[in-house]
PDB file of C-alpha atoms and ligand atoms in Angstrom:
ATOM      1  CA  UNK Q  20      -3.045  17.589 -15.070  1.00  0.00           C
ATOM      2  CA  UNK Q  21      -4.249  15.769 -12.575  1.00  0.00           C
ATOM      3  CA  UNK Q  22      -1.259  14.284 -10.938  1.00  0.00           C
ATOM      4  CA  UNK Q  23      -0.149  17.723  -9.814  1.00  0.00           C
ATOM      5  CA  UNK Q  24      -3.168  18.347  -8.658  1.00  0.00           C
ATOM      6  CA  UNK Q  25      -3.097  15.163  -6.273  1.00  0.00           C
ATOM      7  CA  UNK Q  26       0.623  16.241  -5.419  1.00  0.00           C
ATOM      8  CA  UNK Q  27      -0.063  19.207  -4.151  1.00  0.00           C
ATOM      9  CA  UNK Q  28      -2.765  18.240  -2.479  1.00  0.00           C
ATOM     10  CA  UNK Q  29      -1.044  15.790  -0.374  1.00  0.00           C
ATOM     11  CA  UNK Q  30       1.456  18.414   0.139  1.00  0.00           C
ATOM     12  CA  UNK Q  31      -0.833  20.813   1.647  1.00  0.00           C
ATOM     13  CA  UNK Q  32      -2.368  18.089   3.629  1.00  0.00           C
ATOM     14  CA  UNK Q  33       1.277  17.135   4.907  1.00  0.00           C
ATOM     15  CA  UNK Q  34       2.015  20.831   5.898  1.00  0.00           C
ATOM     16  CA  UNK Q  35      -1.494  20.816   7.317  1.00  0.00           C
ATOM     17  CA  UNK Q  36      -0.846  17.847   9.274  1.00  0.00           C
ATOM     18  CA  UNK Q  37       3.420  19.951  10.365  1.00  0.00           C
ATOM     19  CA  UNK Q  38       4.827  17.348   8.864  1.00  0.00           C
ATOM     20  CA  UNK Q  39       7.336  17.603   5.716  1.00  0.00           C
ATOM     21  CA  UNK Q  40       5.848  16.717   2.641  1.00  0.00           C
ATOM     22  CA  UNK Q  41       8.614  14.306   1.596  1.00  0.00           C
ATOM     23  CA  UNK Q  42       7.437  12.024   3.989  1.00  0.00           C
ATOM     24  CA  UNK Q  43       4.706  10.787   2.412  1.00  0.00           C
ATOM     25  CA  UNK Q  44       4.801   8.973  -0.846  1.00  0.00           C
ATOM     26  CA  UNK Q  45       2.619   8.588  -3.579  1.00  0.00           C
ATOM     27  CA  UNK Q  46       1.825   5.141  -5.099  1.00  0.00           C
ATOM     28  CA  UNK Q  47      -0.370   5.527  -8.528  1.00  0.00           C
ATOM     29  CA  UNK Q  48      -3.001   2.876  -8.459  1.00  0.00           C
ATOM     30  CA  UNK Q  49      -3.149   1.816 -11.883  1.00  0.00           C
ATOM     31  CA  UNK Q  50      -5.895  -0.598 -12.043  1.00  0.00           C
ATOM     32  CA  UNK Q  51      -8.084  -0.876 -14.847  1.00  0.00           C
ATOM     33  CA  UNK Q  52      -5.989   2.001 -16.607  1.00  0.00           C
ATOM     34  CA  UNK Q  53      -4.031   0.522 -19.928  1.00  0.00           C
ATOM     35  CA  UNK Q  54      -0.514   1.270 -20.311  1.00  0.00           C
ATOM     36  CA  UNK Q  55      -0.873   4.046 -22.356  1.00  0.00           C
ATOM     37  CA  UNK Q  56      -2.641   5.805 -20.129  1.00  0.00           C
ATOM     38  CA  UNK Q  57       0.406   5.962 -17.375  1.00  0.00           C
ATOM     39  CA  UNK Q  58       2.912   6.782 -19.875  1.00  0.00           C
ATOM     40  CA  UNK Q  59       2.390  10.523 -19.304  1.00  0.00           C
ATOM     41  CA  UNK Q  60       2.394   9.915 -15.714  1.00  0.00           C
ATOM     42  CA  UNK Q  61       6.095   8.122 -16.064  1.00  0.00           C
ATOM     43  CA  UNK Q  62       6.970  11.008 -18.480  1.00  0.00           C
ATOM     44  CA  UNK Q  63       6.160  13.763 -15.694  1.00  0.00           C
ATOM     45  CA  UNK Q  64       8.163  11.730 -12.878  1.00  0.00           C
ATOM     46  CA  UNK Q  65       6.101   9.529 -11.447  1.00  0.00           C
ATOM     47  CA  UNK Q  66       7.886   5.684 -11.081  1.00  0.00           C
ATOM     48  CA  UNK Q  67       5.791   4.202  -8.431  1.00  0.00           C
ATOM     49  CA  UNK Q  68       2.614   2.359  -9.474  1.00  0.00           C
ATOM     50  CA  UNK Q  69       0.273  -0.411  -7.407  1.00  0.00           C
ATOM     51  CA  UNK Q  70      -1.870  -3.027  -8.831  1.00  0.00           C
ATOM     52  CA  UNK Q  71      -4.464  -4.868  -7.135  1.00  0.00           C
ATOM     53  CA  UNK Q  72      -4.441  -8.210  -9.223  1.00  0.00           C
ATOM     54  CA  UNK Q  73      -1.416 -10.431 -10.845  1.00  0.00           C
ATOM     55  CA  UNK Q  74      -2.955 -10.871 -13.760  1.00  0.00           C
ATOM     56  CA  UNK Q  75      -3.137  -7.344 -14.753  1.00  0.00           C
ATOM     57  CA  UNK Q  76       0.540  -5.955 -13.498  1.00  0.00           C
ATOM     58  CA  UNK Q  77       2.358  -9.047 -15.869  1.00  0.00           C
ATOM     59  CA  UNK Q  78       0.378  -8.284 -18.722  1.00  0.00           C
ATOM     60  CA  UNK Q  79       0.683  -4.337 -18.154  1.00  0.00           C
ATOM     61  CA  UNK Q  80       4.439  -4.209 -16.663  1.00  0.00           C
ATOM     62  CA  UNK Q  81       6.129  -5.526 -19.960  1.00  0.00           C
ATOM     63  CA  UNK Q  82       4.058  -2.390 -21.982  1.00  0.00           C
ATOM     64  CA  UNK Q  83       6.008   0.285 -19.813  1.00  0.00           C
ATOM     65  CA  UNK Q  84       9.685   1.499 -19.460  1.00  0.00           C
ATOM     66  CA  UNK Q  85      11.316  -0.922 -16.708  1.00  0.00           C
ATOM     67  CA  UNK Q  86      12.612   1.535 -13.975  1.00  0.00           C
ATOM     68  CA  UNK Q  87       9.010   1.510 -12.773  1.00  0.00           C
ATOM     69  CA  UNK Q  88       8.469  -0.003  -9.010  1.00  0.00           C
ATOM     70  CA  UNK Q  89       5.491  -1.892  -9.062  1.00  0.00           C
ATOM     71  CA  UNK Q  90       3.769  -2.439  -6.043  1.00  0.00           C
ATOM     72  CA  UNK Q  91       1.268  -5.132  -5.301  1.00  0.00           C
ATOM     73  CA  UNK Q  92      -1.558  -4.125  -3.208  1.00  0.00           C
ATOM     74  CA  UNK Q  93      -4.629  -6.508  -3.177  1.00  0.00           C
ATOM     75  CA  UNK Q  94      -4.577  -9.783  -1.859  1.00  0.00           C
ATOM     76  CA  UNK Q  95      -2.573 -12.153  -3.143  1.00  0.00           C
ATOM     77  CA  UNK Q  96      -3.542 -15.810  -3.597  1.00  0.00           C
ATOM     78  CA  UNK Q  97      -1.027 -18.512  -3.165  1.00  0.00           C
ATOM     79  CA  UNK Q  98      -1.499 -19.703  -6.621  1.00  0.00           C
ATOM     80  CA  UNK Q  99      -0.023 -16.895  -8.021  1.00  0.00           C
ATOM     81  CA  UNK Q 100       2.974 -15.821  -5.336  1.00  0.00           C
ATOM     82  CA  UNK Q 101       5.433 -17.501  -7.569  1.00  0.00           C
ATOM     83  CA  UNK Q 102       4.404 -15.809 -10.856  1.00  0.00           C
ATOM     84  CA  UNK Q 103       4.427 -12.324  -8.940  1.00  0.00           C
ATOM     85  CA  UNK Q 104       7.650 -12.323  -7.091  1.00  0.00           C
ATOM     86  CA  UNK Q 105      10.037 -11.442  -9.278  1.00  0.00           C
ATOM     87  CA  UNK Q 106       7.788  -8.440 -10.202  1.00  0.00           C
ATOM     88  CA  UNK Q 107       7.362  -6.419  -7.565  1.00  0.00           C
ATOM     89  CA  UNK Q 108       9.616  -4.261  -4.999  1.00  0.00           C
ATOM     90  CA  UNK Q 109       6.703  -4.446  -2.139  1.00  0.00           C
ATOM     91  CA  UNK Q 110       3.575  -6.384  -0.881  1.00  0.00           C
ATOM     92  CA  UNK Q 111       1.053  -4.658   0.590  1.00  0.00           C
ATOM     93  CA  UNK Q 112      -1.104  -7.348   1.620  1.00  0.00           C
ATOM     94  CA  UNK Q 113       0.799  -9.773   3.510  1.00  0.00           C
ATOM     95  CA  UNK Q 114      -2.322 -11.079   5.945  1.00  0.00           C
ATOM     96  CA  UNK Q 115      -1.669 -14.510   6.694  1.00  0.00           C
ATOM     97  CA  UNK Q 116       0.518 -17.567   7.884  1.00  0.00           C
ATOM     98  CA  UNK Q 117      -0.492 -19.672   4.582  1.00  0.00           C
ATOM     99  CA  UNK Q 118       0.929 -16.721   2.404  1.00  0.00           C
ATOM    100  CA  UNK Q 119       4.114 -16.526   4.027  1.00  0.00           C
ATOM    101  CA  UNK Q 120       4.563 -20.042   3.919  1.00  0.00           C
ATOM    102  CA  UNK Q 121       4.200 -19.823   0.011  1.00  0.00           C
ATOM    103  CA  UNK Q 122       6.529 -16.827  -0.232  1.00  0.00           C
ATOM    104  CA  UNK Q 123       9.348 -19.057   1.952  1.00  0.00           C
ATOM    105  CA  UNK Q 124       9.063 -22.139  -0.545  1.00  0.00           C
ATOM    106  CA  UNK Q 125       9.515 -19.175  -3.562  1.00  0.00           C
ATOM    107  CA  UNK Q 126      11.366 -16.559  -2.798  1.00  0.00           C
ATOM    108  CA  UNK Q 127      15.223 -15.952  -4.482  1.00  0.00           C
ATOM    109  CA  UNK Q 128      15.939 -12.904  -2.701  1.00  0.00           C
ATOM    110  CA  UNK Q 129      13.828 -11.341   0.622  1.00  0.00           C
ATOM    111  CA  UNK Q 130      10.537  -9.980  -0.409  1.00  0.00           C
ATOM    112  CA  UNK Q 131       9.636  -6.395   0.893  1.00  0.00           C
ATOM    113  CA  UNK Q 132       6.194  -6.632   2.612  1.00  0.00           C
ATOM    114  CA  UNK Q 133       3.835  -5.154   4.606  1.00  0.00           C
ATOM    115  CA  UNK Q 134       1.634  -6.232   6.601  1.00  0.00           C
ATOM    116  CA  UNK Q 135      -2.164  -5.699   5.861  1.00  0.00           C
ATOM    117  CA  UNK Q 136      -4.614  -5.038   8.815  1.00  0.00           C
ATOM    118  CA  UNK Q 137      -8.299  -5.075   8.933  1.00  0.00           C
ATOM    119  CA  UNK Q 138      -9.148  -1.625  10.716  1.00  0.00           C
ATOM    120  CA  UNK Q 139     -12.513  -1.048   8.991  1.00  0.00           C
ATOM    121  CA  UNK Q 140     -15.624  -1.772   9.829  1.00  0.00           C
ATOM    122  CA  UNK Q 141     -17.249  -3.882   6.818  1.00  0.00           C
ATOM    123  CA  UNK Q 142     -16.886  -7.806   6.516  1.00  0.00           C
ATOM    124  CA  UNK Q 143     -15.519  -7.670   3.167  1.00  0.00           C
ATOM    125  CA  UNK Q 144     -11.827  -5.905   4.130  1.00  0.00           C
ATOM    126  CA  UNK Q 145      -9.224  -8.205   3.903  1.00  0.00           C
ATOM    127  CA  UNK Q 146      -6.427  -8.413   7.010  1.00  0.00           C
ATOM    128  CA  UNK Q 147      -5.485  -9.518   9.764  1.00  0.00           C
ATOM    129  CA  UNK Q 148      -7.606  -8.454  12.849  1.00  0.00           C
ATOM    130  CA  UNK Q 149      -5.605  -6.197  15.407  1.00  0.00           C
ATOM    131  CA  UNK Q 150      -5.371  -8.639  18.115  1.00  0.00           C
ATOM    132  CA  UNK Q 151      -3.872 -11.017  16.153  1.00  0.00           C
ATOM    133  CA  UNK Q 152      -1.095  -8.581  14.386  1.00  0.00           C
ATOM    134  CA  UNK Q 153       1.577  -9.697  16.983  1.00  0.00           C
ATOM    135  CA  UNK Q 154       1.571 -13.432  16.376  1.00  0.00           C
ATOM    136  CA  UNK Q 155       2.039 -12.742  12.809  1.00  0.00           C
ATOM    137  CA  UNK Q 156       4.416 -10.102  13.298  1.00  0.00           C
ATOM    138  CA  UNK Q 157       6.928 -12.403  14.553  1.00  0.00           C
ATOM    139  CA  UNK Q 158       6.298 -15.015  12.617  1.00  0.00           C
ATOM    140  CA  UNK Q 159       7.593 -12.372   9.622  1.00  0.00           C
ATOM    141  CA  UNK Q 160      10.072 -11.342  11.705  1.00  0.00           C
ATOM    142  CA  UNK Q 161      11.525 -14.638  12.045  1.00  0.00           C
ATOM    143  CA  UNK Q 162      11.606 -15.045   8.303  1.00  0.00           C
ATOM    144  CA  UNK Q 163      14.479 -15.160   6.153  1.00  0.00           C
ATOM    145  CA  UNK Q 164      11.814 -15.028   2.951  1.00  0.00           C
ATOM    146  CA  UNK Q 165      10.832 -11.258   3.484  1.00  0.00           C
ATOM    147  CA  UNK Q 166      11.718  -8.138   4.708  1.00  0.00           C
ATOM    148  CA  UNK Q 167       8.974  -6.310   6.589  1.00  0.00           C
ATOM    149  CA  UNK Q 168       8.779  -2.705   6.245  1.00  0.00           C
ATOM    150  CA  UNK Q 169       5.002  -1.592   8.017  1.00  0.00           C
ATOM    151  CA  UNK Q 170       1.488  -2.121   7.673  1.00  0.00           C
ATOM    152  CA  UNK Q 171      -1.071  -1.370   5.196  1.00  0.00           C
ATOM    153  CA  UNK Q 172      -5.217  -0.814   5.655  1.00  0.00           C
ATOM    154  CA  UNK Q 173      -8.285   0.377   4.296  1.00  0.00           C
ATOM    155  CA  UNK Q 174     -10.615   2.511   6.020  1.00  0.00           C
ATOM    156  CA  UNK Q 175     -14.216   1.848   5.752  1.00  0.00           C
ATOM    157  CA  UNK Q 176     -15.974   2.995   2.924  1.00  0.00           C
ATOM    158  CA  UNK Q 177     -18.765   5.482   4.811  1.00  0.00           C
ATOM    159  CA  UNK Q 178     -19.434   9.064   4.528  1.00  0.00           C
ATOM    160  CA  UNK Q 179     -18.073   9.666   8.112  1.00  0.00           C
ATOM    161  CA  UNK Q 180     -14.898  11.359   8.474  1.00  0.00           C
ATOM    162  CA  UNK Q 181     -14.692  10.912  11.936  1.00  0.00           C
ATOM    163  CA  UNK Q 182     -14.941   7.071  11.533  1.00  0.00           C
ATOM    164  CA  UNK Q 183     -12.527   7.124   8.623  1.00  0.00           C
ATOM    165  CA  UNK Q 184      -9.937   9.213  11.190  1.00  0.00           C
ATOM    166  CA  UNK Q 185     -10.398   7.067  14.179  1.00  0.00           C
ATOM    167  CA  UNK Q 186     -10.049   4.011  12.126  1.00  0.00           C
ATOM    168  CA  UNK Q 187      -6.253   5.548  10.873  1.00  0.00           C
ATOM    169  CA  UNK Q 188      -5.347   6.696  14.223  1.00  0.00           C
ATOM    170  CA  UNK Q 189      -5.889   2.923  15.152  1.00  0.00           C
ATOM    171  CA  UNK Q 190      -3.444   1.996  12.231  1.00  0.00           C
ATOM    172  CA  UNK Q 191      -0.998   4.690  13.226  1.00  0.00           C
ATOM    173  CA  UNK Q 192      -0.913   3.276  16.934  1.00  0.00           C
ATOM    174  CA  UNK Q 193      -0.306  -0.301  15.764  1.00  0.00           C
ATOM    175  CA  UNK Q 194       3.138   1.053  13.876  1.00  0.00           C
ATOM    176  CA  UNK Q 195       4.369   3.560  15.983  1.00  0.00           C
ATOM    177  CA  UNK Q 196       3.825   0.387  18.144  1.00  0.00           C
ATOM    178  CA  UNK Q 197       5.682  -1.899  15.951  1.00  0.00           C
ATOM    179  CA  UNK Q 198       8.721   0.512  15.434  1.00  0.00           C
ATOM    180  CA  UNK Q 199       8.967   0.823  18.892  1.00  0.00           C
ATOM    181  CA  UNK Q 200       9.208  -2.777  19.614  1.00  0.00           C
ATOM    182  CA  UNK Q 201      11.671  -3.850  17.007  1.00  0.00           C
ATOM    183  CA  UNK Q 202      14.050  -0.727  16.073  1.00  0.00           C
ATOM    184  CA  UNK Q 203      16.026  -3.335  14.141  1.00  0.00           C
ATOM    185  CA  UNK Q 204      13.616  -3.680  11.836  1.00  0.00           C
ATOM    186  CA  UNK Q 205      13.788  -1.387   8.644  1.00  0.00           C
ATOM    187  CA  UNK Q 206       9.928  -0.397   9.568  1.00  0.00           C
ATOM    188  CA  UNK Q 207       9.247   2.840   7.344  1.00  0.00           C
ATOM    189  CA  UNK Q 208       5.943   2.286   5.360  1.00  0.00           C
ATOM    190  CA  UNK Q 209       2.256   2.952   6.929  1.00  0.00           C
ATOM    191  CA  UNK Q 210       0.280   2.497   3.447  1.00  0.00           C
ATOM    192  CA  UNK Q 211      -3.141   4.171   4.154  1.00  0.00           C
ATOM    193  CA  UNK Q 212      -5.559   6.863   2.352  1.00  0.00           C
ATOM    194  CA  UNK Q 213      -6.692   6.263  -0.902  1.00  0.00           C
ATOM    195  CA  UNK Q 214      -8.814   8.753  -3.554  1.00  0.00           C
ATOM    196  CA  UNK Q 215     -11.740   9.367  -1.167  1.00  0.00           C
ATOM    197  CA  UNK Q 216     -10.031   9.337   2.453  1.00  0.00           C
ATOM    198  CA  UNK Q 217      -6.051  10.763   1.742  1.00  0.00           C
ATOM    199  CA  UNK Q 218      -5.877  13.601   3.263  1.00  0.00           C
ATOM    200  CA  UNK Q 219      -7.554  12.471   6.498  1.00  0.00           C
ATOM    201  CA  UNK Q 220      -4.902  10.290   5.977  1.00  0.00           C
ATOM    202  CA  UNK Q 221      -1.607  12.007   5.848  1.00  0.00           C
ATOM    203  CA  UNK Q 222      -3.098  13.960   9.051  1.00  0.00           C
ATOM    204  CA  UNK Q 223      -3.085  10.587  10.653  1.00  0.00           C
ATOM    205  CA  UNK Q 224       0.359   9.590  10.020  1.00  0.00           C
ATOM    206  CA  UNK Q 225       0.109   8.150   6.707  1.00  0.00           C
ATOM    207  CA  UNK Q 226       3.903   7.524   5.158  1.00  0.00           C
ATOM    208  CA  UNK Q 227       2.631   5.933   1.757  1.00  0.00           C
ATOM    209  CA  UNK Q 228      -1.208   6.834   0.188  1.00  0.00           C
ATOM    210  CA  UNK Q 229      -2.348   4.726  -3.093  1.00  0.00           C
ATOM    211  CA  UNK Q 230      -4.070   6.814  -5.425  1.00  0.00           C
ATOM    212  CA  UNK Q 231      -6.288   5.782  -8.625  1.00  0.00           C
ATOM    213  CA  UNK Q 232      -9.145   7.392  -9.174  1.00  0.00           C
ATOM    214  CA  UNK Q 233      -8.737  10.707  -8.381  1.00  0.00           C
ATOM    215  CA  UNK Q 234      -5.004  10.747 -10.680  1.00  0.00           C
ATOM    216  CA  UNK Q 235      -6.896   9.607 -13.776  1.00  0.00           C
ATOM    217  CA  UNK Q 236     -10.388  10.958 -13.423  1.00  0.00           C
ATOM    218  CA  UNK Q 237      -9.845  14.282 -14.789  1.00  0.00           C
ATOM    219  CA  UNK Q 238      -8.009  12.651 -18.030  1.00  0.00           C
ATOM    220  CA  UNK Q 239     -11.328  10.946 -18.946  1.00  0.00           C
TER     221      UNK Q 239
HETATM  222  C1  PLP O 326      -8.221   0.525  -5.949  1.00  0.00           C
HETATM  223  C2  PLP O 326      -7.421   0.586  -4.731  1.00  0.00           C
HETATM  224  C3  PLP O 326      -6.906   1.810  -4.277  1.00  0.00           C
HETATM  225  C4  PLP O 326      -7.136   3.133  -4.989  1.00  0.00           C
HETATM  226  O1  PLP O 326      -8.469   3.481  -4.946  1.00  0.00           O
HETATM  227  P1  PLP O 326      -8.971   4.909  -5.505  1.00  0.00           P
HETATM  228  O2  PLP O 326     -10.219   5.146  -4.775  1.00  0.00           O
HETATM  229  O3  PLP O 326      -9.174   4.720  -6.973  1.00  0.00           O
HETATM  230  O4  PLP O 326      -7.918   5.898  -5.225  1.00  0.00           O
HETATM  231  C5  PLP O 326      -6.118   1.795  -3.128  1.00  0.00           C
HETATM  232  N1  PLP O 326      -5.893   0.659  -2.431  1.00  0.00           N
HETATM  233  C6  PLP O 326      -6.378  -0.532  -2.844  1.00  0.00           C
HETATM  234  C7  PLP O 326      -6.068  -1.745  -2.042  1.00  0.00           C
HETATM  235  C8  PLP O 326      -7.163  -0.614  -3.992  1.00  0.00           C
HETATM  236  O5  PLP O 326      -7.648  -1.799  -4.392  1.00  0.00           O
END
């Protein structure tokens, strides 16, 4: 099966890397997969699972047993923030002022977030740039509507490995950075590496890597 597989490759890559292989967490991207087709994954242990659109985790989540943690992890329009929030346990793509502002005027209870930065080189990536990470750093911090936990990003899609590492190391340095200025904060998540780039990765600090394609490929 192919989540083992993808287990123990991230534990190799974690012992690779002398770190403990408990540190880093494994978030199923379940995108375009029908509920059916995670059930085995729930049934051999697996509980955390990230969707990239709001649409698709309310019509999936009510399908599958409810001690799942779903995790949001493509942008999030404001339109939909209020439909969303009672959904989900984190936010990986908190990237803006306006966004905040919408989860403040919605939230019940604080909303666990993180912080999405643009490290890679392509136009498309969503995030905030590096230089600005500060100002909106405190602007979360200062915000009774969510609880921020790290930072999230996206290498660039290239054939490079070298770029992809630098490009992590750069995301690494921002949240060491961020721990290190506010120890108060609970700040435990760096969300990077997905099917293509993990392993580079968990070498590079990664606490949290979001996984689809290479989980379901071999069940096709
Ligand atoms: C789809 C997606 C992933 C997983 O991608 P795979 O290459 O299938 O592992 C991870 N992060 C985000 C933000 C995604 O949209």
């Amino acid at each position: 099966m192919s989540l083992e597989k993808v287990r123990e490759r991230i534990y190799k890559a974690a012992l690779r890397a002398g770190r403990s292989p408990e540190e880093v967490t494994l978030l199923v991207v379940s995108k375009g997969q029908p509920p059916e087709r995670l059930l085995p994954l729930y049934q051999a242990g697996q509980r955390l699972f990230g969707e990239n659109r709001v649409q698709e985790l309310l019509s999936k989540k009510p399908h599958l047993p409810a001690d799942i943690a779903w995790h949001l992890i493509g942008s999030l329009q404001t339109n939909k923030v209020k439909a969303v929030l009672p959904h989900i346990v984190l936010l990986h793509s908190l990237d803006r002022e306006s966004l905040l502002v919408e989860i403040e005027k919605r939230a019940e209870r604080p909303l666990p977030c993180l912080i999405e930065v643009k490290i890679a080189q392509e136009a498309t990536k969503h995030g905030v740039l590096p230089h600005e990470l500060e100002r909106l750093v405190e602007r979360v911090l200062a915000s009774p509507a969510v609880v921020l936990r790290g930072l999230m990003g996206m290498a660039s899609l290239t054939e490079d490995p070298a770029q992809i590492r630098r490009e992590f190391r750069l995301l690494y340095q921002l949240y060491r950075r961020l721990a290190e200025k506010y120890p108060e904060a609970p700040i435990d998540t760096l969300s990077m590496g997905m099917s293509s780039d993990f392993e580079i990765a968990i070498e590079e600090g990664s606490t949290l890597v979001r996984i689809g394609s290479a989980v379901f490929s071999d069940l096709d």
